[in-house]
CSV table of C-alpha atoms in Angstrom, one decimal:
chain,number,residue,atom,x,y,z
A,1,MET,CA,-292.7,-107.3,71.3
A,2,THR,CA,-295.5,-109.9,71.2
A,3,SER,CA,-294.5,-113.2,73.0
A,4,LEU,CA,-295.9,-116.6,72.4
A,5,ASP,CA,-297.9,-116.3,75.6
A,6,ASP,CA,-299.8,-113.4,74.0
A,7,LEU,CA,-301.1,-115.5,71.1
A,8,PRO,CA,-304.2,-117.7,71.2
A,9,LEU,CA,-302.1,-120.8,70.9
A,10,ARG,CA,-303.8,-124.2,71.5
A,11,ASP,CA,-303.6,-125.1,75.2
A,12,ASP,CA,-302.1,-128.5,74.5
A,13,LEU,CA,-299.2,-126.9,72.6
A,14,ARG,CA,-298.2,-124.5,75.4
A,15,GLY,CA,-295.0,-125.4,77.1
A,16,ARG,CA,-293.8,-127.6,74.3
A,17,ALA,CA,-290.4,-127.2,72.7
A,18,PRO,CA,-289.7,-127.7,68.9
A,19,TYR,CA,-288.2,-131.0,67.9
A,20,GLY,CA,-284.6,-130.8,66.7
A,21,ALA,CA,-281.1,-132.2,67.2
A,22,PRO,CA,-278.4,-129.6,67.9
A,23,GLN,CA,-277.1,-128.0,64.6
A,24,LEU,CA,-273.5,-127.1,65.4
A,25,ASP,CA,-270.5,-126.4,63.2
A,26,VAL,CA,-268.1,-129.2,64.2
A,27,PRO,CA,-265.5,-131.3,62.3
A,28,TYR,CA,-267.4,-134.6,63.0
A,29,ALA,CA,-271.2,-134.5,63.1
A,30,LEU,CA,-272.4,-137.9,64.2
A,31,ASN,CA,-275.7,-137.1,65.8
A,32,THR,CA,-278.5,-137.3,63.1
A,33,ASN,CA,-277.9,-140.7,61.5
A,34,GLU,CA,-277.1,-139.2,58.1
A,35,ASN,CA,-275.3,-141.2,55.5
A,36,PRO,CA,-271.7,-139.8,55.3
A,37,TYR,CA,-271.2,-140.5,51.7
A,38,PRO,CA,-272.4,-137.6,49.4
A,39,PRO,CA,-273.6,-138.1,45.8
A,40,SER,CA,-270.8,-138.7,43.2
A,41,GLY,CA,-270.1,-136.1,40.5
A,42,ARG,CA,-271.9,-138.4,38.0
A,43,LEU,CA,-275.0,-138.4,40.2
A,44,VAL,CA,-274.8,-134.7,40.9
A,45,LYS,CA,-274.8,-134.1,37.1
A,46,ALA,CA,-277.8,-136.5,36.7
A,47,LEU,CA,-279.7,-134.7,39.5
A,48,GLY,CA,-279.0,-131.4,37.9
A,49,GLU,CA,-280.3,-132.5,34.6
A,50,ALA,CA,-283.4,-134.0,36.1
A,51,VAL,CA,-284.2,-130.7,37.8
A,52,MET,CA,-283.5,-128.8,34.5
A,53,ASP,CA,-286.0,-131.1,32.8
A,54,VAL,CA,-288.8,-130.0,35.1
A,55,ALA,CA,-287.7,-126.4,35.6
A,56,GLY,CA,-289.5,-125.3,32.4
A,57,THR,CA,-292.8,-126.7,33.7
A,58,LEU,CA,-292.7,-125.2,37.2
A,59,ASN,CA,-295.6,-122.9,36.2
A,60,ARG,CA,-297.8,-126.0,36.3
A,61,TYR,CA,-298.7,-128.1,39.3
A,62,PRO,CA,-296.9,-131.5,39.7
A,63,ASP,CA,-298.5,-134.9,39.3
A,64,ARG,CA,-300.5,-134.8,42.5
A,65,ASP,CA,-300.5,-138.6,42.8
A,66,ALA,CA,-296.8,-139.0,42.0
A,67,ALA,CA,-297.7,-142.1,39.9
A,68,ALA,CA,-294.3,-142.6,38.2
A,69,LEU,CA,-292.4,-142.1,41.5
A,70,ARG,CA,-294.6,-144.6,43.3
A,71,ALA,CA,-294.0,-147.2,40.5
A,72,ASP,CA,-290.3,-146.7,40.9
A,73,LEU,CA,-290.5,-147.0,44.7
A,74,ALA,CA,-292.6,-150.2,44.4
A,75,ALA,CA,-289.9,-151.6,42.0
A,76,PHE,CA,-287.2,-150.8,44.6
A,77,LEU,CA,-289.1,-152.4,47.4
A,78,ASN,CA,-289.7,-155.6,45.3
A,79,THR,CA,-285.9,-155.7,44.9
A,80,ASP,CA,-285.2,-155.1,48.5
A,81,THR,CA,-287.8,-157.7,49.6
A,82,PRO,CA,-288.7,-159.9,46.6
A,83,ALA,CA,-291.6,-161.5,48.5
A,84,ALA,CA,-293.4,-158.1,48.8
A,85,GLY,CA,-294.9,-158.2,45.3
A,86,LEU,CA,-295.8,-154.5,45.4
A,87,THR,CA,-297.4,-152.3,42.8
A,88,ALA,CA,-297.7,-148.5,42.6
A,89,GLY,CA,-301.2,-148.7,44.0
A,90,ARG,CA,-299.8,-150.1,47.2
A,91,VAL,CA,-297.2,-147.3,47.7
A,92,TRP,CA,-297.5,-143.7,48.8
A,93,ALA,CA,-295.0,-140.9,49.1
A,94,ALA,CA,-294.7,-137.6,50.9
A,95,ASN,CA,-292.2,-135.0,52.1
A,96,GLY,CA,-290.2,-137.2,54.5
A,97,SER,CA,-291.4,-140.0,56.6
A,98,ASN,CA,-292.6,-137.5,59.2
A,99,GLU,CA,-295.2,-136.3,56.8
A,100,ILE,CA,-296.2,-139.9,56.1
A,101,ILE,CA,-296.7,-140.4,59.9
A,102,GLN,CA,-298.7,-137.1,60.1
A,103,GLN,CA,-301.0,-138.2,57.3
A,104,ILE,CA,-301.5,-141.6,58.9
A,105,LEU,CA,-302.5,-139.9,62.2
A,106,GLN,CA,-304.8,-137.4,60.4
A,107,ALA,CA,-306.6,-140.3,58.7
A,108,PHE,CA,-306.7,-142.9,61.5
A,109,GLY,CA,-306.1,-140.8,64.7
A,110,GLY,CA,-307.5,-137.5,65.9
A,111,PRO,CA,-309.6,-136.3,68.9
A,112,GLY,CA,-311.0,-139.2,70.9
A,113,ARG,CA,-308.5,-141.7,69.4
A,114,THR,CA,-305.4,-143.2,70.8
A,115,ALA,CA,-301.9,-144.1,69.4
A,116,LEU,CA,-299.5,-146.4,71.3
A,117,GLY,CA,-295.8,-146.9,71.0
A,118,PHE,CA,-293.1,-148.8,72.8
A,119,GLU,CA,-290.4,-146.5,74.2
A,120,PRO,CA,-287.6,-145.7,74.1
A,121,SER,CA,-288.3,-145.1,70.4
A,122,TYR,CA,-288.6,-142.4,67.7
A,123,SER,CA,-289.4,-139.2,69.6
A,124,MET,CA,-291.4,-137.8,66.7
A,125,HIS,CA,-294.1,-140.5,67.0
A,126,PRO,CA,-295.6,-138.9,70.2
A,127,ILE,CA,-294.9,-135.4,69.0
A,128,ILE,CA,-296.9,-135.8,65.8
A,129,THR,CA,-299.5,-137.8,67.6
A,130,ALA,CA,-300.1,-134.9,70.0
A,131,VAL,CA,-300.2,-132.3,67.3
A,132,SER,CA,-302.8,-134.3,65.5
A,133,GLY,CA,-305.0,-134.2,68.5
A,134,THR,CA,-304.5,-137.9,69.2
A,135,ARG,CA,-303.9,-139.3,72.7
A,136,TRP,CA,-300.5,-140.9,73.2
A,137,VAL,CA,-299.9,-144.0,75.3
A,138,ASP,CA,-296.3,-144.9,76.2
A,139,ALA,CA,-295.7,-148.6,76.6
A,140,SER,CA,-292.3,-149.9,77.4
A,141,ARG,CA,-289.8,-152.2,75.7
A,142,ASP,CA,-287.9,-155.0,77.3
A,143,GLU,CA,-284.8,-154.3,79.4
A,144,ASP,CA,-282.6,-155.1,76.4
A,145,PHE,CA,-284.7,-152.8,74.2
A,146,GLY,CA,-286.3,-155.7,72.4
A,147,LEU,CA,-290.1,-156.4,72.5
A,148,GLU,CA,-291.4,-159.8,73.5
A,149,PRO,CA,-294.7,-160.6,71.8
A,150,GLU,CA,-296.4,-161.2,75.2
A,151,ARG,CA,-295.5,-157.7,76.4
A,152,ALA,CA,-296.6,-156.1,73.2
A,153,VAL,CA,-300.0,-157.9,73.1
A,154,ALA,CA,-300.7,-157.1,76.8
A,155,ALA,CA,-300.2,-153.4,76.1
A,156,VAL,CA,-302.4,-153.5,73.0
A,157,GLU,CA,-305.2,-155.4,74.8
A,158,GLU,CA,-305.1,-153.0,77.8
A,159,HIS,CA,-305.3,-149.8,75.8
A,160,ARG,CA,-307.1,-150.8,72.5
A,161,PRO,CA,-305.3,-148.1,70.5
A,162,ASP,CA,-306.5,-146.9,67.1
A,163,VAL,CA,-302.8,-146.8,65.9
A,164,VAL,CA,-299.8,-148.8,67.1
A,165,PHE,CA,-296.3,-147.8,66.2
A,166,LEU,CA,-293.6,-150.4,66.0
A,167,THR,CA,-290.1,-149.2,65.0
A,168,SER,CA,-287.7,-151.8,63.5
A,169,PRO,CA,-284.8,-151.2,63.5
A,170,ASN,CA,-285.7,-149.0,66.4
A,171,ASN,CA,-284.4,-145.5,66.9
A,172,PRO,CA,-282.5,-144.8,69.2
A,173,THR,CA,-281.6,-148.3,70.2
A,174,GLY,CA,-281.0,-149.9,66.8
A,175,THR,CA,-282.8,-153.1,67.8
A,176,ALA,CA,-284.9,-154.9,65.2
A,177,LEU,CA,-288.2,-156.7,65.9
A,178,PRO,CA,-288.7,-160.4,65.2
A,179,PRO,CA,-291.7,-161.2,62.8
A,180,ALA,CA,-293.4,-163.0,65.7
A,181,ALA,CA,-293.7,-159.7,67.7
A,182,ILE,CA,-295.2,-157.9,64.7
A,183,GLU,CA,-297.6,-160.7,63.9
A,184,ALA,CA,-298.7,-160.9,67.5
A,185,VAL,CA,-299.6,-157.2,67.5
A,186,LEU,CA,-301.4,-157.5,64.2
A,187,ALA,CA,-303.5,-160.2,65.6
A,188,ALA,CA,-304.4,-158.2,68.7
A,189,ALA,CA,-304.6,-154.6,67.5
A,190,PRO,CA,-308.1,-153.3,66.8
A,191,GLY,CA,-306.8,-150.5,64.5
A,192,MET,CA,-303.8,-149.7,62.3
A,193,VAL,CA,-300.3,-151.1,62.9
A,194,VAL,CA,-297.4,-148.9,61.6
A,195,VAL,CA,-294.0,-150.5,61.3
A,196,ASP,CA,-291.5,-147.7,60.9
A,197,GLU,CA,-288.6,-149.1,58.9
A,198,ALA,CA,-286.6,-145.9,58.3
A,199,TYR,CA,-283.3,-147.8,58.7
A,200,ALA,CA,-284.4,-151.1,57.1
A,201,GLU,CA,-281.6,-151.1,54.4
A,202,PHE,CA,-279.0,-151.3,57.2
A,203,ARG,CA,-280.5,-154.4,58.8
A,204,ARG,CA,-278.4,-157.6,59.1
A,205,ALA,CA,-279.0,-160.3,56.5
A,206,GLU,CA,-281.0,-162.5,58.9
A,207,THR,CA,-283.4,-159.7,59.8
A,208,PRO,CA,-286.6,-159.8,57.7
A,209,SER,CA,-288.7,-156.8,56.7
A,210,ALA,CA,-292.3,-156.3,57.7
A,211,LEU,CA,-293.0,-156.0,54.0
A,212,THR,CA,-293.3,-159.8,53.9
A,213,LEU,CA,-296.4,-159.5,56.2
A,214,LEU,CA,-298.4,-157.1,54.0
A,215,ASP,CA,-300.5,-159.8,52.2
A,216,GLY,CA,-303.4,-160.8,54.4
A,217,HIS,CA,-302.9,-157.8,56.8
A,218,PRO,CA,-304.9,-154.8,55.4
A,219,ARG,CA,-304.3,-152.7,58.5
A,220,LEU,CA,-300.5,-153.0,58.3
A,221,ILE,CA,-298.5,-150.0,57.1
A,222,VAL,CA,-294.7,-150.2,56.5
A,223,THR,CA,-293.0,-146.8,56.3
A,224,ARG,CA,-289.6,-146.1,54.7
A,225,THR,CA,-287.4,-143.1,53.9
A,226,MET,CA,-284.8,-142.1,51.3
A,227,SER,CA,-283.0,-139.9,53.9
A,228,LYS,CA,-280.7,-142.6,55.3
A,229,ALA,CA,-279.5,-145.5,53.1
A,230,PHE,CA,-280.1,-143.5,49.9
A,231,ALA,CA,-278.1,-140.5,51.3
A,232,MET,CA,-281.0,-138.1,50.3
A,233,ALA,CA,-281.8,-136.5,53.6
A,234,GLY,CA,-281.9,-133.1,51.9
A,235,ALA,CA,-284.4,-134.3,49.3
A,236,ARG,CA,-287.1,-135.0,52.0
A,237,LEU,CA,-288.8,-138.1,50.6
A,238,GLY,CA,-290.6,-140.6,52.7
A,239,TYR,CA,-292.9,-143.4,51.6
A,240,LEU,CA,-295.0,-146.3,52.7
A,241,ALA,CA,-296.4,-149.6,51.5
A,242,ALA,CA,-299.8,-150.8,52.5
A,243,ASP,CA,-303.1,-152.2,51.2
A,244,PRO,CA,-304.7,-150.0,48.4
A,245,ALA,CA,-307.5,-149.1,50.8
A,246,VAL,CA,-305.0,-147.4,53.0
A,247,ILE,CA,-303.8,-145.2,50.1
A,248,GLU,CA,-307.4,-144.2,49.5
A,249,ALA,CA,-307.7,-143.1,53.1
A,250,LEU,CA,-304.5,-141.0,52.9
A,251,LEU,CA,-305.8,-139.3,49.8
A,252,LEU,CA,-308.5,-137.8,52.0
A,253,VAL,CA,-306.0,-135.9,54.1
A,254,ARG,CA,-303.1,-135.2,51.8
A,255,LEU,CA,-302.7,-131.6,50.8
A,256,PRO,CA,-303.2,-130.8,47.1
A,257,TYR,CA,-300.0,-131.2,45.1
A,258,HIS,CA,-298.1,-131.9,48.3
A,259,LEU,CA,-295.0,-133.4,46.5
A,260,SER,CA,-293.2,-130.9,44.3
A,261,ALA,CA,-292.1,-131.7,40.7
A,262,VAL,CA,-288.5,-131.1,41.8
A,263,THR,CA,-288.8,-133.5,44.7
A,264,GLN,CA,-290.3,-136.2,42.5
A,265,ALA,CA,-287.6,-135.7,39.8
A,266,VAL,CA,-284.8,-135.9,42.4
A,267,ALA,CA,-286.2,-139.0,44.1
A,268,ARG,CA,-286.7,-140.8,40.7
A,269,THR,CA,-283.2,-140.0,39.7
A,270,ALA,CA,-281.8,-141.2,43.0
A,271,LEU,CA,-283.8,-144.5,42.6
A,272,ALA,CA,-282.4,-144.9,39.1
A,273,HIS,CA,-278.9,-144.6,40.6
A,274,GLY,CA,-279.8,-146.8,43.6
A,275,GLU,CA,-277.0,-149.2,43.1
A,276,GLU,CA,-274.5,-146.4,43.5
A,277,LEU,CA,-276.2,-144.8,46.4
A,278,LEU,CA,-276.8,-148.0,48.3
A,279,GLY,CA,-273.2,-149.0,47.6
A,280,GLY,CA,-272.1,-147.5,50.9
A,281,VAL,CA,-274.5,-149.5,53.0
A,282,GLY,CA,-272.2,-152.5,53.3
A,283,ALA,CA,-269.4,-150.3,54.4
A,284,LEU,CA,-271.6,-148.7,57.0
A,285,ARG,CA,-272.8,-152.0,58.3
A,286,ARG,CA,-269.2,-153.2,58.7
A,287,GLU,CA,-268.2,-149.9,60.5
A,288,ARG,CA,-271.2,-150.3,62.7
A,289,ASP,CA,-270.3,-153.8,63.7
A,290,GLU,CA,-266.7,-152.8,64.3
A,291,THR,CA,-267.9,-149.9,66.5
A,292,VAL,CA,-270.1,-152.2,68.5
A,293,ALA,CA,-267.2,-154.6,69.0
A,294,TRP,CA,-264.8,-151.8,70.0
A,295,LEU,CA,-267.2,-150.3,72.5
A,296,ARG,CA,-267.9,-153.6,74.1
A,297,GLY,CA,-264.2,-154.3,74.2
A,298,GLU,CA,-263.7,-151.0,76.1
A,299,GLY,CA,-266.3,-152.2,78.7
A,300,PHE,CA,-269.4,-150.3,77.6
A,301,ARG,CA,-272.9,-151.6,77.4
A,302,VAL,CA,-274.0,-151.6,73.8
A,303,ALA,CA,-277.5,-152.3,72.3
A,304,ASP,CA,-277.6,-154.7,69.4
A,305,SER,CA,-277.9,-152.6,66.2
A,306,ASP,CA,-279.5,-153.3,62.8
A,307,ALA,CA,-279.3,-149.6,61.9
A,308,ASN,CA,-276.6,-147.0,61.1
A,309,PHE,CA,-276.1,-145.9,64.7
A,310,VAL,CA,-275.1,-147.4,68.0
A,311,LEU,CA,-276.6,-146.8,71.5
A,312,PHE,CA,-274.0,-147.2,74.2
A,313,GLY,CA,-273.5,-146.5,77.9
A,314,THR,CA,-274.0,-146.4,80.7
A,315,PHE,CA,-272.9,-143.1,82.2
A,316,PRO,CA,-273.7,-141.5,85.6
A,317,ASP,CA,-273.4,-138.1,83.8
A,318,ARG,CA,-273.9,-138.5,80.1
A,319,ARG,CA,-274.0,-134.8,79.6
A,320,ALA,CA,-270.4,-134.5,80.8
A,321,VAL,CA,-269.3,-137.2,78.3
A,322,TRP,CA,-271.3,-135.5,75.5
A,323,GLU,CA,-269.6,-132.2,76.3
A,324,GLY,CA,-266.2,-133.9,76.4
A,325,LEU,CA,-266.7,-135.3,72.9
A,326,LEU,CA,-268.1,-131.9,71.7
A,327,GLY,CA,-265.0,-130.1,73.0
A,328,ARG,CA,-262.9,-132.4,70.9
A,329,GLY,CA,-265.0,-131.7,67.7
A,330,VAL,CA,-267.3,-134.8,67.8
A,331,LEU,CA,-271.0,-134.2,68.0
A,332,ILE,CA,-273.1,-137.2,69.0
A,333,ARG,CA,-276.7,-137.4,70.4
A,334,GLU,CA,-278.1,-137.3,73.9
A,335,VAL,CA,-281.2,-139.3,73.3
A,336,GLY,CA,-283.0,-142.3,74.7
A,337,PRO,CA,-282.6,-143.7,78.3
A,338,PRO,CA,-280.9,-141.1,80.6
A,339,GLU,CA,-277.6,-143.0,81.0
A,340,TRP,CA,-277.0,-143.7,77.3
A,341,LEU,CA,-275.6,-141.9,74.3
A,342,ARG,CA,-276.1,-142.6,70.5
A,343,VAL,CA,-273.5,-142.2,67.9
A,344,SER,CA,-274.3,-142.2,64.1
A,345,VAL,CA,-272.0,-144.4,62.0
A,346,GLY,CA,-269.8,-142.3,59.8
A,347,ALA,CA,-266.9,-142.8,57.5
A,348,PRO,CA,-263.8,-144.6,58.9
A,349,ASP,CA,-262.0,-141.3,59.7
A,350,GLU,CA,-265.0,-140.0,61.5
A,351,MET,CA,-265.3,-143.1,63.6
A,352,ALA,CA,-261.6,-143.0,64.4
A,353,ALA,CA,-262.0,-139.5,65.6
A,354,PHE,CA,-265.0,-140.6,67.8
A,355,ARG,CA,-263.0,-143.4,69.4
A,356,THR,CA,-260.1,-141.1,70.2
A,357,ALA,CA,-262.4,-138.4,71.6
A,358,LEU,CA,-264.3,-140.8,73.7
A,359,LYS,CA,-261.2,-142.3,75.3
A,360,GLU,CA,-259.9,-138.8,76.0
A,361,SER,CA,-263.2,-137.6,77.4
A,362,LEU,CA,-263.3,-140.5,79.9
């Protein structure tokens, strides 16, 4: 049998492990920040009909620019953040936000270029950066997982990166960035600034979106996903908003017909039923806040969260706690700082099971 070591693999990929959270068959899977509420029967029917409508044309390539989908996404973002004032020409879509990140790095990163992020943060940022041949620089967040503008600017001025990643709300901590921090980085950065807002729909009312900063900042990119709040993780649809020139740059690196006709149809149908799909966001926010309050009441340290997950600790041996929960049918995530754990916010019965299992594990 040939092993990986026998293949002429790139040297910089040797010794790396594939990304992925554990996929285990458990009663309560609270480790990948999925939305626990599945599509209704009404929406399932609509999705089926949408796929049937395009099934007869699958011998043809899809709209390579996904024009209708991008117009629908722009309309949604304008509803989410009325000040955004977006058009289809300022929105781009791909197969999940990870492909969006990959395209950004293909266009603006690469050999001899640098990307910088503030960790702990989304672990795919450095992974995709490395795979694109871009050098990764790890700057650090504040002790409370926030990011003071002065710290952010100092890191940018020191390393002069071609791409800066800011994640708000941040994964795995849940913390959101104040506009002042983003504006400070935009003023200091010599290259592109990417604000990853995968969990933006879960943010608290007083937390603004970076979409409000797009006008006047042609090097700002705001990325979103339909995997979380829209409960469409299986559809794989990520998107971004930016200056039209950024879209032109991404067209240079996108693969031909990268977004299938089925994906476009499913995403447009989900957006048309957005009120229903986003209807669970309020319940998840309340469940999140109740989880934060309960954990703090039990004596745990808990990061402030604007997302659909909660980072809590601290544990001298987090693996033992994780295993204790798993043994009771509750799967959460070992991620982030070594003494912390992250739990995705699920339905009330799932969170009740988590609370019971955690107390029993300790």
